[in-house]
XYZ file of N, CA and C in Angstrom:
558
model
N 0.804 -1.160 0.065
C -0.234 -0.037 -0.031
C 0.954 1.303 0.012
N 1.998 1.227 0.984
C 2.673 2.475 0.913
C 3.529 2.577 -0.262
N 4.011 1.451 -0.899
C 4.735 1.389 -2.512
C 3.581 2.248 -3.495
N 2.262 1.775 -3.471
C 1.502 2.322 -4.247
C 1.115 3.876 -4.100
N 1.106 4.310 -2.856
C 0.980 5.559 -2.599
C 2.234 6.315 -3.205
N 3.399 6.007 -3.088
C 4.693 6.663 -3.448
C 4.691 6.651 -4.965
N 4.318 5.596 -5.379
C 4.257 5.507 -6.933
C 3.041 6.570 -7.629
N 2.006 6.777 -6.791
C 0.988 7.736 -7.266
C 1.629 9.198 -6.964
N 2.216 9.455 -6.091
C 2.855 10.783 -5.803
C 4.074 10.981 -6.508
N 4.990 9.942 -7.283
C 5.988 10.273 -8.181
C 5.349 10.703 -9.313
N 4.127 9.882 -9.860
C 3.654 10.018 -11.116
C 2.852 11.545 -11.107
N 2.382 12.125 -10.154
C 1.665 13.125 -9.985
C 2.802 14.403 -10.160
N 3.740 14.247 -9.372
C 5.096 15.010 -9.551
C 5.581 15.160 -10.857
N 5.739 14.029 -11.254
C 6.177 14.004 -12.867
C 5.255 14.606 -13.712
N 3.919 14.492 -13.677
C 3.014 15.209 -14.444
C 3.190 16.580 -14.282
N 2.944 17.185 -12.951
C 3.118 18.564 -12.746
C 4.326 19.175 -13.317
N 5.450 18.411 -12.967
C 6.780 19.073 -13.562
C 6.785 19.217 -15.280
N 6.319 18.254 -15.866
C 6.042 18.153 -17.285
C 5.181 19.270 -17.728
N 4.087 19.335 -17.111
C 3.019 20.636 -17.524
C 3.845 21.891 -17.007
N 4.176 22.221 -15.917
C 4.408 23.515 -15.450
C 5.879 23.845 -15.672
N 6.822 22.991 -15.971
C 8.229 23.000 -15.885
C 8.591 23.744 -17.517
N 10.025 23.564 -17.214
C 10.668 24.335 -18.616
C 10.442 23.471 -19.736
N 10.800 23.667 -21.061
C 10.543 23.047 -22.112
C 11.299 21.987 -22.276
N 10.846 20.800 -22.867
C 11.535 19.456 -22.998
C 12.816 19.791 -23.642
N 13.843 18.889 -23.275
C 15.109 18.858 -24.063
C 14.975 18.619 -25.560
N 15.888 19.317 -26.288
C 15.858 18.752 -27.706
C 17.602 18.569 -27.730
N 17.485 17.701 -29.045
C 18.839 17.271 -29.444
C 19.636 17.636 -30.546
N 20.735 17.774 -30.659
C 21.232 18.167 -32.260
C 22.519 16.798 -32.306
N 22.784 16.570 -33.694
C 23.950 15.564 -33.727
C 24.702 16.080 -34.777
N 26.102 16.204 -34.234
C 27.330 16.501 -35.001
C 27.961 15.504 -36.115
N 27.385 15.922 -37.421
C 27.705 14.757 -38.490
C 29.327 15.171 -38.774
N 29.866 16.061 -38.535
C 31.535 16.292 -38.987
C 32.017 17.237 -37.781
N 33.170 17.174 -37.211
C 33.949 15.878 -37.489
C 33.602 14.805 -36.692
N 34.311 13.578 -37.276
C 33.915 12.370 -36.583
C 34.249 12.347 -35.141
N 35.289 13.004 -34.685
C 35.590 13.016 -33.297
C 34.689 13.532 -32.494
N 33.705 14.336 -32.966
C 32.858 15.004 -32.129
C 31.458 14.498 -32.384
N 31.354 13.314 -33.094
C 30.088 12.881 -33.720
C 29.314 12.234 -32.598
N 28.455 12.849 -31.957
C 27.751 12.483 -30.863
C 26.353 13.270 -30.955
N 25.365 12.691 -30.115
C 24.168 13.376 -29.955
C 24.093 14.163 -28.646
N 24.029 15.524 -28.955
C 24.097 16.543 -27.806
C 22.726 17.130 -27.206
N 22.607 17.155 -26.136
C 21.207 17.385 -25.417
C 21.331 18.924 -25.282
N 20.087 19.754 -25.837
C 19.958 21.072 -25.690
C 18.873 21.316 -25.005
N 18.861 22.565 -24.214
C 17.729 22.984 -23.588
C 16.945 24.313 -24.251
N 16.092 24.122 -25.261
C 15.395 24.953 -25.611
C 14.846 26.462 -24.932
N 14.657 27.562 -25.322
C 14.125 28.768 -24.602
C 12.976 29.288 -25.739
N 11.961 29.224 -25.248
C 10.990 29.941 -26.108
C 10.781 31.422 -25.675
N 11.186 31.734 -24.341
C 10.872 33.177 -24.326
C 12.210 34.069 -24.609
N 12.942 33.268 -25.154
C 14.294 33.923 -25.766
C 14.186 34.082 -27.420
N 13.747 32.904 -27.823
C 13.659 32.801 -29.404
C 12.444 32.280 -29.751
N 12.470 31.834 -31.065
C 11.134 31.313 -31.393
C 10.879 29.868 -31.141
N 9.858 29.376 -31.895
C 9.570 27.824 -31.749
C 10.658 27.139 -32.661
N 10.703 25.876 -32.433
C 11.784 25.302 -33.162
C 11.207 24.477 -34.362
N 11.721 24.367 -35.543
C 10.942 23.776 -36.683
C 10.763 22.347 -36.378
N 9.598 21.687 -37.107
C 9.185 20.189 -36.833
C 10.388 19.525 -37.630
N 11.018 19.870 -38.495
C 12.111 19.074 -39.489
C 13.410 19.647 -39.023
N 14.404 18.655 -39.046
C 15.691 19.154 -38.613
C 16.465 19.782 -40.032
N 17.299 20.709 -39.437
C 18.365 21.374 -40.671
C 19.652 20.422 -40.623
N 19.678 19.632 -41.771
C 20.901 18.670 -41.794
C 21.983 19.250 -42.386
N 23.053 19.057 -41.585
C 24.282 19.499 -42.197
C 24.470 21.115 -42.147
N 24.041 21.711 -41.032
C 23.947 23.188 -41.173
C 25.728 23.324 -40.515
N 26.100 24.492 -40.978
C 27.554 25.086 -40.289
C 27.190 25.683 -39.039
N 28.122 25.159 -37.921
C 28.131 25.820 -36.675
C 29.504 26.613 -36.616
N 29.009 27.919 -36.112
C 30.069 28.708 -36.182
C 30.185 29.655 -34.942
N 31.522 29.636 -34.243
C 31.782 30.489 -32.900
C 31.751 31.768 -33.158
N 30.911 32.469 -32.498
C 30.587 33.965 -32.539
C 31.747 34.655 -32.157
N 31.761 35.750 -32.965
C 32.882 36.750 -32.618
C 31.982 38.210 -32.739
N 31.838 39.028 -31.537
C 32.638 38.722 -30.377
C 31.964 37.556 -29.622
N 32.796 36.576 -28.685
C 32.128 35.320 -28.096
C 30.922 35.465 -27.296
N 30.755 36.648 -26.693
C 29.676 36.912 -25.703
C 28.383 37.610 -26.385
N 28.583 37.988 -27.594
C 27.574 38.315 -28.709
C 26.750 39.509 -27.991
N 27.482 40.433 -27.311
C 26.665 41.488 -26.422
C 26.592 42.764 -27.562
N 27.356 42.668 -28.694
C 27.195 43.796 -29.637
C 27.067 42.910 -30.872
N 26.955 43.800 -31.849
C 26.715 43.224 -33.425
C 27.702 42.202 -33.709
N 27.430 41.216 -34.259
C 28.610 39.948 -34.676
C 29.299 40.609 -35.793
N 30.709 40.163 -35.655
C 31.729 40.609 -36.681
C 32.137 39.598 -37.687
N 31.398 38.161 -37.475
C 31.740 36.998 -38.344
C 31.382 37.793 -39.887
N 32.222 36.867 -40.742
C 31.915 37.480 -42.053
C 30.834 36.944 -42.696
N 30.304 35.613 -42.363
C 28.933 35.134 -43.143
C 28.414 34.263 -42.127
N 27.543 34.545 -41.631
C 26.563 33.817 -40.661
C 25.174 33.359 -41.379
N 24.897 33.540 -42.551
C 23.654 33.458 -43.141
C 23.319 31.934 -42.972
N 22.397 31.404 -42.386
C 21.660 29.954 -42.312
C 22.758 29.392 -41.576
N 23.493 29.893 -40.564
C 24.308 29.119 -39.966
C 23.893 28.822 -38.439
N 24.384 28.042 -37.506
C 24.077 27.802 -36.329
C 25.324 28.543 -35.550
N 24.857 29.636 -34.514
C 26.134 30.339 -33.777
C 26.135 29.755 -32.552
N 27.187 29.832 -31.850
C 27.696 29.333 -30.653
C 27.988 30.491 -29.797
N 27.347 30.847 -28.858
C 27.920 31.932 -28.128
C 28.229 31.597 -26.741
N 29.067 32.426 -25.724
C 29.451 32.170 -24.439
C 28.212 33.147 -23.655
N 27.976 32.282 -22.567
C 27.173 32.860 -21.462
C 27.928 34.037 -20.814
N 27.066 35.094 -20.623
C 27.612 36.022 -19.413
C 27.659 37.292 -20.363
N 27.835 38.333 -19.653
C 28.104 39.870 -20.062
C 26.950 40.508 -20.529
N 25.609 39.807 -20.987
C 24.571 40.600 -21.458
C 23.682 39.646 -21.413
N 22.345 39.982 -21.840
C 21.135 38.987 -21.676
C 21.104 37.864 -22.777
N 20.553 36.827 -22.536
C 20.424 35.937 -23.470
C 19.566 36.550 -24.929
N 18.839 37.365 -24.708
C 17.722 37.941 -25.391
C 18.915 38.671 -26.728
N 19.762 39.652 -25.887
C 20.785 40.335 -26.710
C 21.509 39.320 -27.577
N 22.014 38.341 -26.993
C 23.021 37.383 -27.808
C 22.072 36.889 -29.017
N 20.974 36.327 -28.917
C 19.967 35.682 -29.835
C 19.911 36.719 -30.880
N 19.268 37.913 -30.313
C 18.952 39.018 -31.624
C 20.064 39.331 -32.368
N 21.378 39.549 -31.945
C 22.443 39.696 -32.773
C 22.757 38.445 -33.563
N 22.502 37.188 -33.169
C 22.523 36.241 -34.112
C 21.529 36.373 -35.280
N 20.255 36.609 -34.962
C 19.191 36.842 -36.115
C 19.413 38.016 -36.899
N 19.924 39.043 -36.440
C 20.470 40.313 -37.250
C 21.441 39.998 -38.340
N 22.540 38.812 -37.739
C 23.542 38.637 -38.685
C 23.170 37.426 -39.843
N 21.861 36.983 -39.505
C 21.233 36.109 -40.731
C 21.480 34.367 -40.176
N 21.683 34.321 -38.874
C 22.046 32.902 -38.419
C 20.457 32.471 -38.275
N 20.314 31.055 -38.384
C 19.347 30.188 -38.363
C 18.730 29.681 -36.913
N 19.832 29.378 -36.245
C 19.827 28.939 -34.705
C 20.945 29.762 -34.040
N 20.596 29.915 -32.530
C 21.477 30.523 -31.644
C 21.714 29.172 -30.397
N 22.820 29.151 -30.100
C 23.199 28.261 -29.148
C 24.093 28.906 -28.039
N 23.808 28.654 -26.752
C 24.594 29.500 -25.667
C 24.994 28.275 -24.805
N 26.292 28.520 -24.461
C 27.029 27.807 -23.394
C 27.914 28.384 -22.601
N 28.432 27.700 -21.608
C 29.360 28.350 -20.494
C 30.619 27.450 -20.803
N 31.316 27.809 -21.621
C 32.672 26.941 -21.693
C 33.717 27.261 -20.671
N 33.539 28.383 -20.168
C 34.666 28.757 -19.144
C 34.480 27.891 -17.874
N 33.342 27.479 -17.521
C 33.051 26.530 -16.226
C 33.095 25.332 -16.611
N 32.596 24.884 -17.785
C 32.612 23.513 -18.496
C 31.881 22.594 -17.662
N 30.822 22.896 -17.167
C 30.169 21.839 -16.290
C 29.163 21.322 -17.270
N 28.257 20.212 -16.467
C 27.492 19.454 -17.182
C 25.855 19.751 -17.222
N 25.894 21.080 -16.320
C 24.425 21.553 -15.935
C 23.824 22.250 -17.428
N 22.753 22.428 -17.449
C 21.990 23.206 -18.358
C 21.284 24.522 -17.762
N 20.998 25.498 -18.418
C 20.309 26.455 -17.862
C 18.919 26.544 -18.656
N 18.155 26.956 -17.831
C 16.763 27.533 -18.517
C 16.932 29.177 -18.690
N 17.084 29.339 -20.114
C 17.187 30.872 -20.531
C 16.205 31.241 -20.256
N 16.022 32.489 -19.578
C 14.949 33.313 -19.272
C 15.121 34.998 -20.239
N 13.965 35.401 -20.420
C 13.870 36.736 -21.081
C 14.554 37.890 -19.961
N 14.850 39.153 -20.850
C 15.295 40.044 -19.780
C 14.580 41.188 -19.391
N 13.184 40.858 -19.619
C 12.062 41.797 -19.145
C 12.125 43.190 -20.112
N 12.460 42.851 -21.331
C 12.326 44.072 -22.431
C 11.340 43.899 -23.109
N 10.483 42.931 -23.245
C 9.430 42.456 -24.026
C 9.955 42.039 -25.510
N 11.310 41.953 -25.737
C 11.934 41.566 -26.903
C 12.107 40.021 -26.968
N 12.052 39.544 -28.197
C 12.194 38.064 -28.609
C 12.742 37.823 -29.761
N 13.770 37.007 -30.023
C 14.270 36.880 -31.199
C 13.497 35.916 -32.008
N 13.449 36.117 -33.362
C 12.812 35.240 -34.412
C 13.405 33.875 -34.912
N 14.490 33.808 -34.158
C 15.102 32.500 -34.348
C 14.961 31.597 -33.246
N 15.306 30.363 -33.281
C 15.289 29.298 -32.244
C 16.589 29.563 -31.407
N 16.486 29.294 -30.068
C 17.589 29.431 -29.231
C 17.551 28.370 -28.315
N 18.651 27.836 -27.834
C 18.872 26.729 -27.084
C 20.168 26.861 -26.039
N 20.399 26.105 -24.986
C 21.476 26.197 -24.383
C 21.967 25.059 -23.992
N 23.550 24.681 -24.214
C 24.285 23.611 -24.454
C 25.219 23.522 -23.049
N 25.246 22.336 -22.487
C 26.298 22.421 -21.338
C 27.613 22.995 -21.554
N 28.222 23.403 -20.718
C 29.649 23.907 -20.772
C 30.546 22.807 -21.199
N 30.409 21.693 -20.658
C 31.409 20.729 -21.040
C 31.498 20.354 -22.604
N 30.229 20.345 -23.094
C 30.398 20.013 -24.493
C 30.433 21.353 -25.338
N 30.061 22.622 -24.799
C 30.249 23.702 -25.481
C 31.955 23.971 -25.432
N 32.591 23.596 -24.166
C 34.129 24.035 -24.531
C 34.898 23.076 -25.387
N 34.260 22.007 -25.696
C 35.024 20.924 -26.711
C 34.542 21.520 -28.283
N 33.345 22.100 -28.241
C 33.128 22.641 -29.577
C 33.686 24.003 -29.666
N 33.973 24.766 -28.808
C 34.602 25.869 -28.889
C 36.144 25.513 -29.393
N 36.328 24.742 -28.579
C 37.959 24.462 -28.856
C 38.399 23.945 -30.269
N 37.507 23.332 -30.698
C 37.543 22.664 -32.087
C 37.423 23.893 -33.036
N 36.201 24.483 -32.745
C 35.896 25.785 -33.895
C 37.195 26.537 -33.853
N 37.807 26.834 -32.788
C 38.725 27.798 -32.694
C 40.247 27.232 -33.082
N 40.584 25.898 -32.710
C 42.046 25.454 -32.765
C 41.908 24.245 -33.542
N 41.021 23.455 -34.099
C 40.747 22.122 -34.733
C 41.488 21.888 -35.901
N 41.771 23.056 -36.664
C 42.569 22.859 -37.938
C 43.281 24.124 -38.143
N 43.868 24.205 -39.329
C 44.932 25.207 -39.667
C 44.184 26.522 -39.471
N 42.995 26.799 -40.006
C 42.370 28.034 -39.674
C 41.146 27.709 -38.807
N 41.253 26.889 -37.710
C 39.998 26.465 -37.003
C 39.264 25.252 -37.724
N 38.476 24.806 -36.917
C 37.604 23.556 -37.305
C 36.341 23.816 -37.900
N 35.933 23.029 -38.581
C 34.556 22.935 -39.576
C 33.879 21.756 -38.827
N 32.473 22.279 -38.328
C 31.401 21.641 -37.540
C 30.372 21.688 -38.546
N 29.326 20.307 -38.728
C 28.272 20.283 -39.500
C 27.401 19.755 -38.260
N 26.198 20.264 -38.196
C 25.439 19.610 -37.123
C 23.860 19.413 -37.816
N 23.067 18.481 -37.347
C 21.956 18.191 -37.888
C 20.938 18.699 -36.558
N 19.962 19.550 -36.743
C 19.342 20.165 -35.386
C 18.045 20.858 -35.938
N 16.872 20.713 -35.244
C 16.999 19.786 -34.038
C 17.001 18.146 -34.462
N 17.291 17.472 -33.721
C 17.140 15.957 -34.090
C 16.071 15.317 -33.486
N 15.474 14.538 -34.449
C 14.210 13.948 -33.836
C 14.388 12.299 -34.116
N 14.362 11.662 -32.815
C 14.496 10.171 -32.747
C 13.146 9.440 -32.616
N 12.140 10.111 -33.153
C 10.724 9.350 -32.721
C 11.016 8.096 -33.472
N 11.072 8.128 -34.609
C 10.727 6.840 -35.719
C 12.007 6.262 -35.938
N 13.011 6.283 -35.039
C 14.510 5.749 -35.285
C 14.545 4.463 -34.315
N 15.073 3.392 -34.966
C 15.344 2.450 -34.043
C 16.594 2.642 -33.007
N 16.435 2.178 -31.777
C 17.658 2.555 -30.750
C 19.047 2.170 -31.289
N 19.192 1.352 -32.040
C 20.491 0.938 -32.377
C 21.050 2.017 -33.276
N 20.221 2.719 -33.939
C 20.670 3.664 -35.035
C 20.905 5.006 -34.333
N 20.573 5.250 -33.036
C 20.860 6.431 -32.354
C 22.078 6.489 -31.947
N 23.017 7.779 -32.538
C 24.183 7.993 -31.845
C 24.285 8.183 -30.626
N 25.164 7.960 -29.583
C 25.240 8.232 -28.157
C 25.649 9.675 -27.841
N 25.563 9.893 -26.654
C 25.805 11.134 -26.009
C 27.473 11.088 -25.914
N 28.028 12.242 -25.840
C 29.299 12.280 -25.718
C 29.733 11.594 -24.350
N 31.052 10.957 -24.400
C 31.514 10.291 -23.215
C 31.751 11.422 -21.963
N 31.803 12.635 -22.104
C 32.154 13.435 -21.059
C 31.030 14.282 -20.436
N 29.684 13.901 -21.295
C 28.628 14.171 -20.369
C 27.950 13.217 -19.393
N 27.363 13.631 -18.376
C 26.525 12.783 -17.578
C 25.241 12.524 -18.033
N 24.898 11.299 -17.717
C 23.586 10.712 -18.153
C 22.347 11.202 -17.098
């Protein structure tokens, strides 16, 4: 009887968390380079950016933002239809994502590579009633650090990263789903 009551309480808490909590996590897959080819968990933010598309953008180029915190207009040469990786801090999430949108980016991802932790952050708005018209998500610092390092130092002129985002595993066999990175906790 006691077990049954605990199970009912757990199910209730699970339902309340699902309905009242933050957005469900999403995933992206790195197609290239092979050494980073894993499935990465993202925490989307609908208060900072727009709704995510139903179908994935395949082999989109990921580029590191310049300046990295994105608190001023971006100086990257070409961000049209790319995914931009920002560093957390120094200004609001909304500022970063709006600067990505103004530069022509398709998605914005924010990370805390300086800390390099496994935690994800629920990005919130800055109370200015602004919201970007591109999707935005948060990536753990541990994965963000590896992506940043590869983008900056991975090749002669930095690395080249292609991603499929958002990744949908609904109709995929479990054996065909790439694993999460070994440096992230489950």
